[in-house]
CSV table of C-alpha atoms and ligand atoms in Angstrom, one decimal:
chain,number,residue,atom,x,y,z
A,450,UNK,CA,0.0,0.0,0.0
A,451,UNK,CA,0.9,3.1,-0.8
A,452,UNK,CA,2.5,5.0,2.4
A,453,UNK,CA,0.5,8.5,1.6
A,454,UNK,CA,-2.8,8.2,-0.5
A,455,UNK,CA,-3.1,12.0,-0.7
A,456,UNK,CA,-2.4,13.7,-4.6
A,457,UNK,CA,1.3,14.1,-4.0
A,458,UNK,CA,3.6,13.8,-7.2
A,459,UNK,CA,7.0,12.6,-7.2
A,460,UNK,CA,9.2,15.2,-9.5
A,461,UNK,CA,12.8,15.3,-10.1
A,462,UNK,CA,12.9,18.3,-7.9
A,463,UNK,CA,13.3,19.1,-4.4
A,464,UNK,CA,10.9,22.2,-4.1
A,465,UNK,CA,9.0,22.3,-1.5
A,466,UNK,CA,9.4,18.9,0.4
A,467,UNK,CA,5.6,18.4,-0.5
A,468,UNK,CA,6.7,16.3,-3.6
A,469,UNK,CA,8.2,13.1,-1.8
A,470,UNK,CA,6.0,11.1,-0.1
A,471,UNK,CA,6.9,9.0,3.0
A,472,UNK,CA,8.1,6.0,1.1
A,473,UNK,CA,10.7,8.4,-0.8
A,474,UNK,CA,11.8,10.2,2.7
A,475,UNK,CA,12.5,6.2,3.6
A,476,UNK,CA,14.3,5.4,0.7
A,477,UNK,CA,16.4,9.1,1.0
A,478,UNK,CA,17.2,7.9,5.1
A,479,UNK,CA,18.2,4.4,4.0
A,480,UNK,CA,20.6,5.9,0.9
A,481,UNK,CA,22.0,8.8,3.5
A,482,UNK,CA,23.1,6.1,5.9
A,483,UNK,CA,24.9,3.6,3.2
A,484,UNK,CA,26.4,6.7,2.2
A,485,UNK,CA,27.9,8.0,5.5
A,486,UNK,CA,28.6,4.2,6.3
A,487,UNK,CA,30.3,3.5,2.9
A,488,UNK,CA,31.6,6.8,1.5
A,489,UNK,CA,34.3,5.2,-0.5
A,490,UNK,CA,31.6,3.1,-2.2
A,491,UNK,CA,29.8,5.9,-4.0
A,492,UNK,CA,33.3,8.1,-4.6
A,493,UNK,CA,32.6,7.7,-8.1
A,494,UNK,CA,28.6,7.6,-9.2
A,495,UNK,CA,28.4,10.9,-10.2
A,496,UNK,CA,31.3,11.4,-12.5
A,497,UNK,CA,31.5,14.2,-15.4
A,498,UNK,CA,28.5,15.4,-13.7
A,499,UNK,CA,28.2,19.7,-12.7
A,500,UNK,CA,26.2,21.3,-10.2
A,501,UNK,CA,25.0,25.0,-10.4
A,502,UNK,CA,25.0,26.5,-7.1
A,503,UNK,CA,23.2,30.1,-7.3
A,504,UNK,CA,22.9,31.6,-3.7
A,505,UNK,CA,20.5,34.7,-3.2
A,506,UNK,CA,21.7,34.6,0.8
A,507,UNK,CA,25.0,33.3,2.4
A,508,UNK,CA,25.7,30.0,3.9
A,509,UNK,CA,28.2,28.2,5.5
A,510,UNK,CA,26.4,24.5,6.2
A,511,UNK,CA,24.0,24.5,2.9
A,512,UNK,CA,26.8,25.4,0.5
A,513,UNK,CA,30.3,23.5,2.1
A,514,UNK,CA,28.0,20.2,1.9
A,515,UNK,CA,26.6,20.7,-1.3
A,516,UNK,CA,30.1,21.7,-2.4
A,517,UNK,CA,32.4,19.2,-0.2
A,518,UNK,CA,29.3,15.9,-1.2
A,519,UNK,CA,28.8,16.6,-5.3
A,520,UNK,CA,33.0,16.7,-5.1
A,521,UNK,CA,33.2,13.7,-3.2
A,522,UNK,CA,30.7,11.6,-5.4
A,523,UNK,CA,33.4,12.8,-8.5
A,524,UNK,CA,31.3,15.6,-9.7
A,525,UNK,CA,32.1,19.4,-10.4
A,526,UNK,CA,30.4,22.3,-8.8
A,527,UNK,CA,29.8,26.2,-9.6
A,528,UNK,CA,28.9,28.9,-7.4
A,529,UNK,CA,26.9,31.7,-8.2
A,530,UNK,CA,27.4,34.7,-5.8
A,531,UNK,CA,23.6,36.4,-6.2
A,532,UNK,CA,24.0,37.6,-2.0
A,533,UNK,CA,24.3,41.4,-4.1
A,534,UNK,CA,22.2,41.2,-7.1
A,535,UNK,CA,19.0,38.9,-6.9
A,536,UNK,CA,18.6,36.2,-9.7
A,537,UNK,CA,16.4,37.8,-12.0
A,538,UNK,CA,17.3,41.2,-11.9
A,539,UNK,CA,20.6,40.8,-14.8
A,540,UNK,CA,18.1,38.4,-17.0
A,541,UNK,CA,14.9,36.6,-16.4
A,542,UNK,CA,14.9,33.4,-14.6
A,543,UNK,CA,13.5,31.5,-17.4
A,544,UNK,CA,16.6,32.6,-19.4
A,545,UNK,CA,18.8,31.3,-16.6
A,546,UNK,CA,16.8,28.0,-16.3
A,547,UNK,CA,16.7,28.0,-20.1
A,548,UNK,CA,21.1,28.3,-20.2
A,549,UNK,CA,22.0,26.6,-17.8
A,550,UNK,CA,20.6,23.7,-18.4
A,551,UNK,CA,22.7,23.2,-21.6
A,552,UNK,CA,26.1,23.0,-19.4
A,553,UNK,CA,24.9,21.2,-16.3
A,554,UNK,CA,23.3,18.5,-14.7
A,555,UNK,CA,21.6,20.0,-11.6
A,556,UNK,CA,20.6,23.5,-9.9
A,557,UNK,CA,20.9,24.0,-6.1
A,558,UNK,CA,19.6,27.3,-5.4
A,559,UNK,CA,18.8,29.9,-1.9
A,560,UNK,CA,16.4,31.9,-2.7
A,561,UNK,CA,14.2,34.6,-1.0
A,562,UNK,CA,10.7,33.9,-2.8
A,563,UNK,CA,9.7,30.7,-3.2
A,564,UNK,CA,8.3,31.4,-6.7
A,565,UNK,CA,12.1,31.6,-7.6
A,566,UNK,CA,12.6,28.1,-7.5
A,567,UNK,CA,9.5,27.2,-8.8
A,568,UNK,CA,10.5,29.6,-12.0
A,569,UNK,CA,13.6,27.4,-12.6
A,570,UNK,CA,12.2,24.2,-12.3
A,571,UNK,CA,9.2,25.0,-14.6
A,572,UNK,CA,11.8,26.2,-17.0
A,573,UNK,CA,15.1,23.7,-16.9
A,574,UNK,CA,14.8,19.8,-17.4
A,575,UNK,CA,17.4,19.5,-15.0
A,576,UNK,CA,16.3,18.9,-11.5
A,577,UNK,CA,16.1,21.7,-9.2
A,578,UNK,CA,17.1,21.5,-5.0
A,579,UNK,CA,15.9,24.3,-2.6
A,580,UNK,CA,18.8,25.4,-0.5
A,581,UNK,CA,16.2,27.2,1.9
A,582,UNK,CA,13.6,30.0,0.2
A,583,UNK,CA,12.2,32.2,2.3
A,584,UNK,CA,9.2,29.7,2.7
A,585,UNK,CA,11.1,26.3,3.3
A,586,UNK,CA,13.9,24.4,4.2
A,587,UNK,CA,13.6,20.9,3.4
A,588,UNK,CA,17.1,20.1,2.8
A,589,UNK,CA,17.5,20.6,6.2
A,590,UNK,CA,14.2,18.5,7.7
A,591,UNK,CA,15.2,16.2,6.0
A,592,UNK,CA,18.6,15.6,7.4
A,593,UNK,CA,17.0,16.5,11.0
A,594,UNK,CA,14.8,13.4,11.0
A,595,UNK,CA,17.9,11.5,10.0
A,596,UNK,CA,19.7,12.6,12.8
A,597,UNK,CA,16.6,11.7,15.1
A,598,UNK,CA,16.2,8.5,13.4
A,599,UNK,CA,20.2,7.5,13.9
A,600,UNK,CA,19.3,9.1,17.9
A,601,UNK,CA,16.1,6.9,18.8
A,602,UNK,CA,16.4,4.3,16.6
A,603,UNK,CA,12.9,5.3,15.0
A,604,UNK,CA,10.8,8.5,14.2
A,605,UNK,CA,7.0,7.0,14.7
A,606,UNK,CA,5.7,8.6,17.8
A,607,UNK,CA,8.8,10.5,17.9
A,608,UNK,CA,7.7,14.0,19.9
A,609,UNK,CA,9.7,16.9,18.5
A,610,UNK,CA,9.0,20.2,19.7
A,611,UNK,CA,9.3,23.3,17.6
A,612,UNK,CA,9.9,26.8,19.9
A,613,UNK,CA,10.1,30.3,18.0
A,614,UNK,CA,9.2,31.6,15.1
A,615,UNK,CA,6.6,29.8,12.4
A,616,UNK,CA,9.4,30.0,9.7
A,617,UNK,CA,11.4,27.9,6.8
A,618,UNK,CA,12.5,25.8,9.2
A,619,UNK,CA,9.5,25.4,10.8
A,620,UNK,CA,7.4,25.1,7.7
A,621,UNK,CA,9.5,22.2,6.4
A,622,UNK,CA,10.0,20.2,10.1
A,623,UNK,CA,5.9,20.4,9.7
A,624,UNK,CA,6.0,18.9,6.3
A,625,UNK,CA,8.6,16.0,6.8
A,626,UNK,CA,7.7,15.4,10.5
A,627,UNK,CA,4.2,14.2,9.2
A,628,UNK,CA,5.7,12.4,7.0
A,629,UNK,CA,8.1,10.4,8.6
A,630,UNK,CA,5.3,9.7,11.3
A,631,UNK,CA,6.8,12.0,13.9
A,632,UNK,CA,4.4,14.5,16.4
A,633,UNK,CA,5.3,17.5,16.1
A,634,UNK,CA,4.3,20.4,18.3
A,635,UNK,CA,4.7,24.4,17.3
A,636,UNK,CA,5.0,27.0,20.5
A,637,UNK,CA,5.0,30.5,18.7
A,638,UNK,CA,3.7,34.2,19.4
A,639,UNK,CA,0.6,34.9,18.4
A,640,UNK,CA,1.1,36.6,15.1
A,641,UNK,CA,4.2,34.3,14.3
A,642,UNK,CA,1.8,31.0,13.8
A,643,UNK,CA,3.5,29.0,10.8
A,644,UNK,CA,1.4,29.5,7.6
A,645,UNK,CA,-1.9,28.1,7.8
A,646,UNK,CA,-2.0,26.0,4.1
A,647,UNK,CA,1.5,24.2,5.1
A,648,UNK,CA,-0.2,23.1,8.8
A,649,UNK,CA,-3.5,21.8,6.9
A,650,UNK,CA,-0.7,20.1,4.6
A,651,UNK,CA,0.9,18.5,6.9
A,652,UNK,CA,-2.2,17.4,9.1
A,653,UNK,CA,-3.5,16.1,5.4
A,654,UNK,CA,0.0,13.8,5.4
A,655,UNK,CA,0.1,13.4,9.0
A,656,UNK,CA,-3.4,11.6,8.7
A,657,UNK,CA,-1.7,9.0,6.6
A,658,UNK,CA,1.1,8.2,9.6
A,659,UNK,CA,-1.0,9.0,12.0
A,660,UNK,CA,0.8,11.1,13.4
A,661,UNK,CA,-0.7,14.5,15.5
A,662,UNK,CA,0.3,18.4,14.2
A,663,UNK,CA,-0.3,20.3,17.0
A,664,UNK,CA,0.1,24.2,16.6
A,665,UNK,CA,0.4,26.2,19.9
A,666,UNK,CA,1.3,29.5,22.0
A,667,UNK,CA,2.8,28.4,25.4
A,668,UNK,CA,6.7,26.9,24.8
A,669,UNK,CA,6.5,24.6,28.2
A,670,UNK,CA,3.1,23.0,27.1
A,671,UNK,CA,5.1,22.2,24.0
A,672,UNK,CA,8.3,20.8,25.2
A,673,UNK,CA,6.3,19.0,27.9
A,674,UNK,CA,7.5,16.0,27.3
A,675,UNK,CA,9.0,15.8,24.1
A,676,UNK,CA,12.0,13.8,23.1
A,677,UNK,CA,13.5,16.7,20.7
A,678,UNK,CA,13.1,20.2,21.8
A,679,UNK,CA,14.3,22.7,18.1
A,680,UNK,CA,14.1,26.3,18.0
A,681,UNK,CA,15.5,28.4,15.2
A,682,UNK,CA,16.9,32.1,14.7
A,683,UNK,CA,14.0,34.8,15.7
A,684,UNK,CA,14.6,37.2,12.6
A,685,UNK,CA,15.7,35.2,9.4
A,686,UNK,CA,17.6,35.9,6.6
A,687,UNK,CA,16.1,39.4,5.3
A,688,UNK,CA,14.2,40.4,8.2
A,689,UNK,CA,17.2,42.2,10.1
A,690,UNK,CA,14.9,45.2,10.0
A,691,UNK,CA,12.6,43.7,12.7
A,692,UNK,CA,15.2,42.0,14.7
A,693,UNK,CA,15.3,44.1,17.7
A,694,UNK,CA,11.0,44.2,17.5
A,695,UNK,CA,11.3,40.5,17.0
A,696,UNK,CA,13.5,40.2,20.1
A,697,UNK,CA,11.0,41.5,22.7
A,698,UNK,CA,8.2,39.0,21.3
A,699,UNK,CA,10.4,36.1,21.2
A,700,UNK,CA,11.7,36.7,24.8
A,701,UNK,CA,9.7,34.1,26.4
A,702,UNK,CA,10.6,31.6,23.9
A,703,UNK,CA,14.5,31.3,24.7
A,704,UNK,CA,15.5,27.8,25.6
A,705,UNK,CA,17.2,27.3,28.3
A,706,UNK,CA,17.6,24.9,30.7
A,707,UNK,CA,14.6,25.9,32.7
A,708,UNK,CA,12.4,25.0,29.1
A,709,UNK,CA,14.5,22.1,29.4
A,710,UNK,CA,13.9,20.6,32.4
A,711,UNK,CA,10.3,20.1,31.4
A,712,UNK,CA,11.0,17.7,28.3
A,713,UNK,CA,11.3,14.0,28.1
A,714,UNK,CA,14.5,12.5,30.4
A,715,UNK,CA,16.4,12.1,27.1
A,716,UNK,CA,15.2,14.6,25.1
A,717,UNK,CA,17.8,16.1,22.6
A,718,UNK,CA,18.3,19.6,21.5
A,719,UNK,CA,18.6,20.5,18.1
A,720,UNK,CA,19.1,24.0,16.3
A,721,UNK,CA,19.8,24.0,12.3
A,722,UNK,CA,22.3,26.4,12.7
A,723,UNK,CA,23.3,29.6,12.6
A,724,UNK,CA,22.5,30.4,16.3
A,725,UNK,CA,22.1,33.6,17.9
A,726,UNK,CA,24.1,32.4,21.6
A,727,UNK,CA,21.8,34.0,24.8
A,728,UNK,CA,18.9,35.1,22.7
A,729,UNK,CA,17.0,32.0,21.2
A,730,UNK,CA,19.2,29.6,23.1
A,731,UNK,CA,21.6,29.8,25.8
A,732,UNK,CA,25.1,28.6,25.8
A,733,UNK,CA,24.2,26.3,28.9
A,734,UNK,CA,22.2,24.3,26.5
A,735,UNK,CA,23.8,24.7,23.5
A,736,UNK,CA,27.0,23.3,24.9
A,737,UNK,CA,25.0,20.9,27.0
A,738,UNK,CA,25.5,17.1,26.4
A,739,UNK,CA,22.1,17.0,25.1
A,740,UNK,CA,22.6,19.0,22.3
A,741,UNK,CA,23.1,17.3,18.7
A,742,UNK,CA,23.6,20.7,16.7
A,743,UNK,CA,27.1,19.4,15.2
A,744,UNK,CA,25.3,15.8,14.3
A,745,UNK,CA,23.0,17.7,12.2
A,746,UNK,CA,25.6,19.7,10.6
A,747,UNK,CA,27.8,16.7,9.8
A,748,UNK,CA,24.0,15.1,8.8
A,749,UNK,CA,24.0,17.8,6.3
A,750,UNK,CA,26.6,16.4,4.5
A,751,UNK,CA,25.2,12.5,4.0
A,752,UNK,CA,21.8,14.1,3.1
A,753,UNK,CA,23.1,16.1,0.8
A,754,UNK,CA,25.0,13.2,-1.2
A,755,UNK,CA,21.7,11.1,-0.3
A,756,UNK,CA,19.6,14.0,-2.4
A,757,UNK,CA,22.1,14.3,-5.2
A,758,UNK,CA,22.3,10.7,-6.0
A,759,UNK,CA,18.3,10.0,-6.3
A,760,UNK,CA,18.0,13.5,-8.4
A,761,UNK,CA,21.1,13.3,-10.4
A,762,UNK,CA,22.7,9.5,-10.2
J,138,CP,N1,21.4,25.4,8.5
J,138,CP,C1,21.8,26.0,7.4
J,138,CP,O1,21.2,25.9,6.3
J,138,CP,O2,23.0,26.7,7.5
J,138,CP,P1,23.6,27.7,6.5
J,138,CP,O3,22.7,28.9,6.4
J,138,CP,O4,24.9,28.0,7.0
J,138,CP,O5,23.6,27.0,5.1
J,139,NVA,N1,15.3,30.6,9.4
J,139,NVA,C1,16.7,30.8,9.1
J,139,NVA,C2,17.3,29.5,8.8
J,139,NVA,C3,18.8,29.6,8.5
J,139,NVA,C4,19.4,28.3,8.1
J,139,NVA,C5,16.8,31.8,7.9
J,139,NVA,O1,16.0,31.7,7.0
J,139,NVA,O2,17.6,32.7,8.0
């Protein structure tokens, strides 16, 4: 039986995280973990093969693992710098989707509109990977539920709380928690709810696994009990304007270890990464023992090998 019955089409892109079903997530998981375990094995599968990198935003994690895994799999990679001059602004992006198609085998691109992405994919026959839009992150889910998997052994059931802002990271932990069968609970302000077609998405997907989206306003009633407790930056990438506004809202989100003490015995901490030390985390937990922030970065890395192999192998 199909593991989701809901209209969800598998493309050669990674857009949204919407397009792979729970059987693909599997299948991505399985590959990440024969490629972390056997690295030598796959040093050569994608040979003569190039990689567009265009980046609207700067990196470190996204663009060292996409760099560092197409290398190591024998491919080539090329960086566009767009952090000045949005794509779309020199030519249109069909004309970029259009081009670069006839020199390369793949586009990995950071955008700030999610329609960005979605122009280059309708427009290049080459698959497409979101690096983070301003809307999701899936790249980054993705590996996170690996992590958690390699942690617990399993991600049915698996409580992961989600404290701060209803962002890209959030949207796409939503997406690929109900997928992978997780529960996964959202504390945010009111006003900073994540966006209410991606929650109905994932409680759509989540009614396959059976697993419970719960979307809330007090960060102790969700950590109560969870087994991963994940916050993210307050202002993202291109809201700098608001980050002092944001600050004072946020406040009584921080995790510390007080937030802490009210989730699960062995509850982990994650954090995608970049932090902002002593506002939406504290150093004490951070730097505690529970914290798996430099598993997910190094998770980054077999994901991202994972990803390239079933969209480009
Ligand atoms: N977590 C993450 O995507 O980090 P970068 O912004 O450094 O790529
Ligand atoms: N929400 C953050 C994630 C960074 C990896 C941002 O978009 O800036």
């Amino acid at each position: 039986m199909n593991a989701l019955a809901t209209p969800l089409t598998i493309t050669r892109d990674l857009l949204a995280g919407t397009e792979w079903n729970a059987a693909r997530v599997r299948e991505l998981h399985h590959l990440a973990a024969d490629v972390k375990a056997r690295p030598g094995h796959y040093s050569g599968a994608l040979g003569g093969r190039f990689l567009a990198l265009i980046f609207e935003k700067p990196s470190l994690r996204t663009r060292v693992t996409f760099e560092v895994g197409m290398q190591s799999l024998g491919g080539s990679t090329v960086f566009l710098d767009h952090t000045v001059s949005r794509l779309g602004e020199r030519e249109a992006i069909p004309d970029v989707a259009r081009s670069l198609e006839r020199w390369v085998h793949g586009i990995v691109a950071r955008t700030f509109e999610q329609r960005t992405l979605d122009l280059l994919a309708a427009h290049a026959s080459i698959p497409v990977i979101n690096a983070l839009s301003g809307r999701y992150h899936p790249c980054q889910a993705l590996s996170d539920f690996f992590t958690l998997e390699e942690r617990f052994g399993g991600l049915r059931g698996l409580k992961l709380a989600y404290v701060g802002d209803g962002n890209n990271v959030c949207h796409s932990l939503l997406v690929a928690g109900a997928r992978v069968g997780a529960h996964v609970r959202v504390a945010t302000p009111a006003g900073y709810e994540p966006d209410a077609a991606i929650v109905a998405e994932a409680r759509r997907a989540a009614k396959e696994t059976r697993s419970k989206i719960e979307i809330l306003h007090s960060p102790q009633e969700a950590v109560a009990g969870a087994q991963a407790v994940y916050t993210d930056v307050w202002a993202s990438m291109g809201q700098e304007d608001e980050a002092a506004a944001r600050a004072a809202v946020f406040a009584p989100y921080q995790v510390n270890e007080a937030l802490m003490e009210l989730a699960a015995p062995d509850a982990v901490f994650l954090h995608c990464l970049p932090a902002h030390r002593g506002a939406e985390v504290t150093d004490a937990v951070i730097d505690s023992p529970r914290s798996i922030v430099y598993d997910q970065a190094e998770n980054r890395l077999h994901i991202q090998k994972a990803i390239l192999l079933m969209l480009l192998g």
